[in-house]
C-alpha atoms as a printed R data frame, in Angstrom:
    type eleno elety resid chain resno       x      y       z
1   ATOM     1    CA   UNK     A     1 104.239 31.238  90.266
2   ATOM     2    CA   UNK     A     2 106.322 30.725  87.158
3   ATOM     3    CA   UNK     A     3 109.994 30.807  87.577
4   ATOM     4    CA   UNK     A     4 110.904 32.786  84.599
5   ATOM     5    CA   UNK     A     5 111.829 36.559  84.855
6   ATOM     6    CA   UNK     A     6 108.738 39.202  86.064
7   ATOM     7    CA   UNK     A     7 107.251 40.551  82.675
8   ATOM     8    CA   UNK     A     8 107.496 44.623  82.872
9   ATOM     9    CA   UNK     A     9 104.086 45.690  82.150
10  ATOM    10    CA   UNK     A    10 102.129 48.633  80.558
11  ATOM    11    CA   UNK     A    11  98.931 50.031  82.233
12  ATOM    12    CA   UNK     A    12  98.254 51.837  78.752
13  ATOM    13    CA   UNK     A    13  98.397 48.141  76.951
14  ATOM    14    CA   UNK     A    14  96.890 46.589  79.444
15  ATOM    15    CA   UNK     A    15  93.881 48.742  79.605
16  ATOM    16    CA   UNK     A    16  93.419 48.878  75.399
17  ATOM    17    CA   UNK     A    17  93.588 44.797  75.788
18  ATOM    18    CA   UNK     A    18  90.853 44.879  78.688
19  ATOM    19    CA   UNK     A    19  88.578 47.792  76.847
20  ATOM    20    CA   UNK     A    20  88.717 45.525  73.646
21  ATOM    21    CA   UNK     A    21  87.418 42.100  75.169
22  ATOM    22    CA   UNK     A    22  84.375 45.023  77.189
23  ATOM    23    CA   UNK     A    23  83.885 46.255  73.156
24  ATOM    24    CA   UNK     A    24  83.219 42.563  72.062
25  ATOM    25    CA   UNK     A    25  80.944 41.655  75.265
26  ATOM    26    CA   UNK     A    26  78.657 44.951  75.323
27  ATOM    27    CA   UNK     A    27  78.135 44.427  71.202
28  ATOM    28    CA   UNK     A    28  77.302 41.022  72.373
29  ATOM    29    CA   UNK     A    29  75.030 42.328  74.553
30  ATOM    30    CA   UNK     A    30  73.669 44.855  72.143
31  ATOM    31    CA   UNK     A    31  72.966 42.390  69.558
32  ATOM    32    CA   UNK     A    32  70.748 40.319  71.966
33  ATOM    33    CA   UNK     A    33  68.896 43.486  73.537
34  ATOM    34    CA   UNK     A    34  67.867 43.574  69.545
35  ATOM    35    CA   UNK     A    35  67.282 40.739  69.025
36  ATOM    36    CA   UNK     A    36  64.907 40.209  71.743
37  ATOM    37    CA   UNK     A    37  63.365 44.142  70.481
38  ATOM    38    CA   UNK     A    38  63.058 42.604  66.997
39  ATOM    39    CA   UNK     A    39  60.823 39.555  68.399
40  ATOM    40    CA   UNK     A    40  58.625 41.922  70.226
41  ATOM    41    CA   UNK     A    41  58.177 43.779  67.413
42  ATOM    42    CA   UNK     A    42  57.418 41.289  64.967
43  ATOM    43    CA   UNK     A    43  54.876 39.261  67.613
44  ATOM    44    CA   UNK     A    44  53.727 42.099  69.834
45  ATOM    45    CA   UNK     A    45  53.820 42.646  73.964
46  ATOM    46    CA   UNK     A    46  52.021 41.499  76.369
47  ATOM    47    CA   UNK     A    47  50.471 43.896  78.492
48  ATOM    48    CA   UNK     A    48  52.732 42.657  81.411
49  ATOM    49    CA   UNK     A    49  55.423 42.500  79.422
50  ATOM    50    CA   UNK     A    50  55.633 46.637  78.863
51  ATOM    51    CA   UNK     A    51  57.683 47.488  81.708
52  ATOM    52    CA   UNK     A    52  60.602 45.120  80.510
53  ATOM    53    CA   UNK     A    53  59.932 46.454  76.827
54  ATOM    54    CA   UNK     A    54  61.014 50.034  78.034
55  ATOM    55    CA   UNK     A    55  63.742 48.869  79.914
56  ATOM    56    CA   UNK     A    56  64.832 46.692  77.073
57  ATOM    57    CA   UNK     A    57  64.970 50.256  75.322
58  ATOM    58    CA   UNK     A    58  66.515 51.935  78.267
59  ATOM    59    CA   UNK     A    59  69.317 49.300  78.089
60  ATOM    60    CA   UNK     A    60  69.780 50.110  74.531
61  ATOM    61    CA   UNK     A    61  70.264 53.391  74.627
62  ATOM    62    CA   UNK     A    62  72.475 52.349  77.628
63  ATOM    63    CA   UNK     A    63  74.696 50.046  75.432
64  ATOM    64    CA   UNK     A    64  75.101 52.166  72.321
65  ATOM    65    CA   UNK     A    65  76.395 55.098  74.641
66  ATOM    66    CA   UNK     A    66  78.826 52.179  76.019
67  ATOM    67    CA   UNK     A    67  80.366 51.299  72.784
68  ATOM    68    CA   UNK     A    68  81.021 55.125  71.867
69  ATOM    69    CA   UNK     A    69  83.002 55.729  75.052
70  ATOM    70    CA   UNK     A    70  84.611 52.199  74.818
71  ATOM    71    CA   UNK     A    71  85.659 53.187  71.168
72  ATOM    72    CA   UNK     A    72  87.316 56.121  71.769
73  ATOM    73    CA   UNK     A    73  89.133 54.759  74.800
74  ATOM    74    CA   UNK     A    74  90.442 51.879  71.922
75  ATOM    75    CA   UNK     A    75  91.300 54.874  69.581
76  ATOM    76    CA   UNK     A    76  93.265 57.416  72.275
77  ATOM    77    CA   UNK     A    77  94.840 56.689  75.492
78  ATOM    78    CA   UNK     A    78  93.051 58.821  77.410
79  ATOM    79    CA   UNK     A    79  94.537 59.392  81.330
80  ATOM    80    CA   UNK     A    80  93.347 56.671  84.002
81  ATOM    81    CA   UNK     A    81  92.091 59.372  86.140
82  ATOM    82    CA   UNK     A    82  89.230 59.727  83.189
83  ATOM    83    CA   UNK     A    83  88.173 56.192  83.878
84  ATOM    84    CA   UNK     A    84  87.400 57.046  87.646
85  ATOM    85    CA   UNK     A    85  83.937 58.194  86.846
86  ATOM    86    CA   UNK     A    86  80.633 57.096  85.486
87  ATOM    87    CA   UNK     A    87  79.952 53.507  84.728
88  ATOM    88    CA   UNK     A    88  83.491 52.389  83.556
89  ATOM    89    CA   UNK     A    89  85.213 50.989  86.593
90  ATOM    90    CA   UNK     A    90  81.906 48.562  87.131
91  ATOM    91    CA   UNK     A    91  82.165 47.684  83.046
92  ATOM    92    CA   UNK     A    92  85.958 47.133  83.518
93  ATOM    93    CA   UNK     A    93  85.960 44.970  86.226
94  ATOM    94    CA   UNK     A    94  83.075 43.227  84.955
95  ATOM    95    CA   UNK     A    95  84.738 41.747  82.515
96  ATOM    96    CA   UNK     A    96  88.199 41.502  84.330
97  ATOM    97    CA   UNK     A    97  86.402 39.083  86.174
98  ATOM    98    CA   UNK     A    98  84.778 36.613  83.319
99  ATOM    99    CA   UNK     A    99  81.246 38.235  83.475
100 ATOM   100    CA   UNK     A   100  81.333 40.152  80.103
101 ATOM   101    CA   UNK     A   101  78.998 43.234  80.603
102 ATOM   102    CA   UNK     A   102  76.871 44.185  83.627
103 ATOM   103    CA   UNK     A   103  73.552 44.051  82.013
104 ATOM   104    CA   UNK     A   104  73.973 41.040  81.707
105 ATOM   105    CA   UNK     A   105  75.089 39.445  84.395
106 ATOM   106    CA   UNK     A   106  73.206 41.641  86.873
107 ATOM   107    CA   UNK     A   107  76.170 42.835  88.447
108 ATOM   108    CA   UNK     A   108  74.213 45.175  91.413
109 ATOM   109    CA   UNK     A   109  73.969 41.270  93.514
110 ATOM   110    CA   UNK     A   110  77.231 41.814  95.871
111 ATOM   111    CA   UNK     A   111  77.725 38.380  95.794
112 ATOM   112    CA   UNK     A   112  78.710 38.513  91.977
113 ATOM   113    CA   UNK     A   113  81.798 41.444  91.789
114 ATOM   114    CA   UNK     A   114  83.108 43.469  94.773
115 ATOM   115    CA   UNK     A   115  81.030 46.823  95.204
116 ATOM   116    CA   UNK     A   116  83.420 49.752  95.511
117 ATOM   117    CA   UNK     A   117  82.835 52.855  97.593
118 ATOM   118    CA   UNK     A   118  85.597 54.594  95.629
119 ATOM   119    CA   UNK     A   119  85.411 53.787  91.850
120 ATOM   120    CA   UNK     A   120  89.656 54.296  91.556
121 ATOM   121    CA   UNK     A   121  89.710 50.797  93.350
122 ATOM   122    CA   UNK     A   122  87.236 49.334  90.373
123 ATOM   123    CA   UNK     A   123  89.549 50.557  87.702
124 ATOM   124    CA   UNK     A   124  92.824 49.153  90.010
125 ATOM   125    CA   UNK     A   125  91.586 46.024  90.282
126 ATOM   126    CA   UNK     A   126  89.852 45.352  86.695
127 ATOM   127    CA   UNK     A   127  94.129 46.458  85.505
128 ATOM   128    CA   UNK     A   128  95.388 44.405  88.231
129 ATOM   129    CA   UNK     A   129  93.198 40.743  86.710
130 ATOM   130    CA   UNK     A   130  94.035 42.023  83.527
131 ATOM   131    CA   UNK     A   131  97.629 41.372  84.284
132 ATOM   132    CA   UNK     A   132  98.055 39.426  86.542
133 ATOM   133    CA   UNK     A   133  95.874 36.860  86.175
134 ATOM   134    CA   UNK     A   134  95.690 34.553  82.977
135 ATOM   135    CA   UNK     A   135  92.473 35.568  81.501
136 ATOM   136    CA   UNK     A   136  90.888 31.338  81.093
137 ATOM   137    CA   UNK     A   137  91.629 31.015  85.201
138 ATOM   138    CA   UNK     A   138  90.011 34.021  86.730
139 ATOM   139    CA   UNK     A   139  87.216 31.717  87.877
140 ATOM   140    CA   UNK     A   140  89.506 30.636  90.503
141 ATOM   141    CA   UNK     A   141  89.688 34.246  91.941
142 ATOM   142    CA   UNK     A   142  89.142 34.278  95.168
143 ATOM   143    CA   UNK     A   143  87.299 37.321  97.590
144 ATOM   144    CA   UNK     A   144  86.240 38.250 100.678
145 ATOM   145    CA   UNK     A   145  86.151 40.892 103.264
146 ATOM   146    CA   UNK     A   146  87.894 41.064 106.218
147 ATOM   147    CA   UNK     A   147  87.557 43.442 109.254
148 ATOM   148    CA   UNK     A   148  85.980 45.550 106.208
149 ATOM   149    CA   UNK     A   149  88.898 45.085 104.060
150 ATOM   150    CA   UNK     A   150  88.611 43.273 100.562
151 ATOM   151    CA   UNK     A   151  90.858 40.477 100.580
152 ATOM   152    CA   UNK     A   152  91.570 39.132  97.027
153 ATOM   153    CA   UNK     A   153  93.774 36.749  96.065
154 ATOM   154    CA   UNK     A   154  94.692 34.076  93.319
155 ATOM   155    CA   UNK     A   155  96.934 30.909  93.099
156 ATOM   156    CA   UNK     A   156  97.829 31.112  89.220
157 ATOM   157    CA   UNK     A   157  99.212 35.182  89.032
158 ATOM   158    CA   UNK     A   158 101.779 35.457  86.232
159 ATOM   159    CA   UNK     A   159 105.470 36.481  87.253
160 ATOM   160    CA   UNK     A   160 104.758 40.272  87.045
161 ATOM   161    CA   UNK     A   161 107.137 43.268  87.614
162 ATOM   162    CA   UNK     A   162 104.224 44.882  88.917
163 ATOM   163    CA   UNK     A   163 105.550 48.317  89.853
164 ATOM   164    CA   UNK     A   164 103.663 50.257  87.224
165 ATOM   165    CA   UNK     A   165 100.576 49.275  88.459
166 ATOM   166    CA   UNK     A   166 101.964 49.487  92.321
167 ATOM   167    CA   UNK     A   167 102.829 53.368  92.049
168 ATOM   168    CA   UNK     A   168  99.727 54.261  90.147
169 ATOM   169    CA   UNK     A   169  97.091 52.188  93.166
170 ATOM   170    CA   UNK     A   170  99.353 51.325  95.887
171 ATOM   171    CA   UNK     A   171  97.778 53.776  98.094
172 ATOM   172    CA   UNK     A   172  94.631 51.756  97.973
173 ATOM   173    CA   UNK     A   173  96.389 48.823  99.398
174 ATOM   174    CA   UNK     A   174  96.861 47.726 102.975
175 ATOM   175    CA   UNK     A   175  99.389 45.721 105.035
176 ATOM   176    CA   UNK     A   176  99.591 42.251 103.756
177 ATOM   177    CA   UNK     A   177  99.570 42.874  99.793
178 ATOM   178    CA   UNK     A   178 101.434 40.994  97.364
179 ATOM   179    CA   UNK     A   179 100.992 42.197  93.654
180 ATOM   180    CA   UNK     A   180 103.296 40.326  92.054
181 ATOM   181    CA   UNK     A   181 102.336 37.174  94.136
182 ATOM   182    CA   UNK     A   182  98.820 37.394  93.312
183 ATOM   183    CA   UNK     A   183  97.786 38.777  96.505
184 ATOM   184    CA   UNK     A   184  95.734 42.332  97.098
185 ATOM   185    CA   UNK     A   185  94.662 43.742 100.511
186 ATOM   186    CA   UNK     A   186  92.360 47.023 100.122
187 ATOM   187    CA   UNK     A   187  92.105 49.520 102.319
188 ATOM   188    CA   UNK     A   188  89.072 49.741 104.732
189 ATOM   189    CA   UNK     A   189  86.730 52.377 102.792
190 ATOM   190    CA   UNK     A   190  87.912 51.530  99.069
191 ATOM   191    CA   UNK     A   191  85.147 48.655  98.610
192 ATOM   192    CA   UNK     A   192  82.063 48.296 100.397
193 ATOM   193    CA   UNK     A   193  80.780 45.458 102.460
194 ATOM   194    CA   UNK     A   194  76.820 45.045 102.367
195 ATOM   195    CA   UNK     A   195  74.966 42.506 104.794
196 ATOM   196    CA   UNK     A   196  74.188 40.015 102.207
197 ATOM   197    CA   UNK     A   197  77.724 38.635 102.146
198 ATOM   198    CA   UNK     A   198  80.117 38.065  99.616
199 ATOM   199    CA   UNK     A   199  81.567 34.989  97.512
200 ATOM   200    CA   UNK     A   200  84.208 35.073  95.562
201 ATOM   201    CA   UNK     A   201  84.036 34.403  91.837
């Protein structure tokens, strides 16, 4: 913990500066997905190949959708409670957590982000990283569950007044949370444990 004054912080900032590094890794995305398209076109597909060329397209049509809703989030500051649905809390915290867009780093394995059961607790924690945590260390996150509560916590959290982000999602936390200290405990029922196990990032 630095021992210079907490930084106020701004969820509205803080969620332009997130949906602008998601912009750059789905278009990074999209340009492979068309690249790869291109090849197939140019050399043909293999009869076993087919079902990956239609999801290929699938993913496309996937991705271009993801870049209009990501574009107009960049252009208005629409309210968080917007974000709760469809794919954006998964996107979000996807890259919060280093691993640029889901498509690409199959994010569905539970081992890779934490699954939530309540998509609010996505969007809270994707803000939280975003803040908190200095964007070239959040490999050192760590994450687990704990009598079916999400533990997450990280040794390098900036000095954070985080009481913007504390009224807005502190009803997700439970006993034992530190914000500011780089320390989250969610509520049983917010995430979900699967069988497979976890590991943090």
């Amino acid at each position: 913990m630095s021992a210079e004054p907490p930084q106020p912080t701004d969820l509205d900032i803080t969620l332009r500066k997130l949906a602008d590094r998601a912009f750059t890794a789905t278009l990074h995305r999209l340009r492979g997905v068309r690249g790869l398209l291109h090849g197939w076109s140019q050399v043909g597909v293999p009869v076993q190949d087919l079902p990956q060329l239609d999801a290929r397209f699938d993913e496309d049509l996937e991705l271009l959708a993801r870049l209009d809703w990501l574009r107009s989030l960049l252009q208005q500051s629409p309210p968080l409670e917007r974000l709760e649905g469809g794919e954006a809390p998964l996107v979000l915290l996807a890259c919060a957590m280093g691993h640029g867009s889901p498509g690409e780093n199959q994010l569905n394995r539970a081992q890779v982000i934490p699954q939530p059961v309540q998509p609010v607790g996505a969007l809270s924690l994707a803000l939280w990283l975003e803040e908190a945590i200095p964007y070239e260390a959040v490999s050192n996150l760590k994450w687990s569950f704990a009598g079916d509560s999400l533990h997450v916590s990280h040794q390098q959290a900036r000095n954070l007044d985080c009481a913007p982000w504390t009224q807005r999602f502190g009803s997700l936390l439970a006993e034992g949370s530190a914000p500011h200290q780089g320390q989250l405990v969610y509520r049983r029922g917010i995430f979900r444990e699967l069988s497979t196990g976890q590991a943090g990032s």
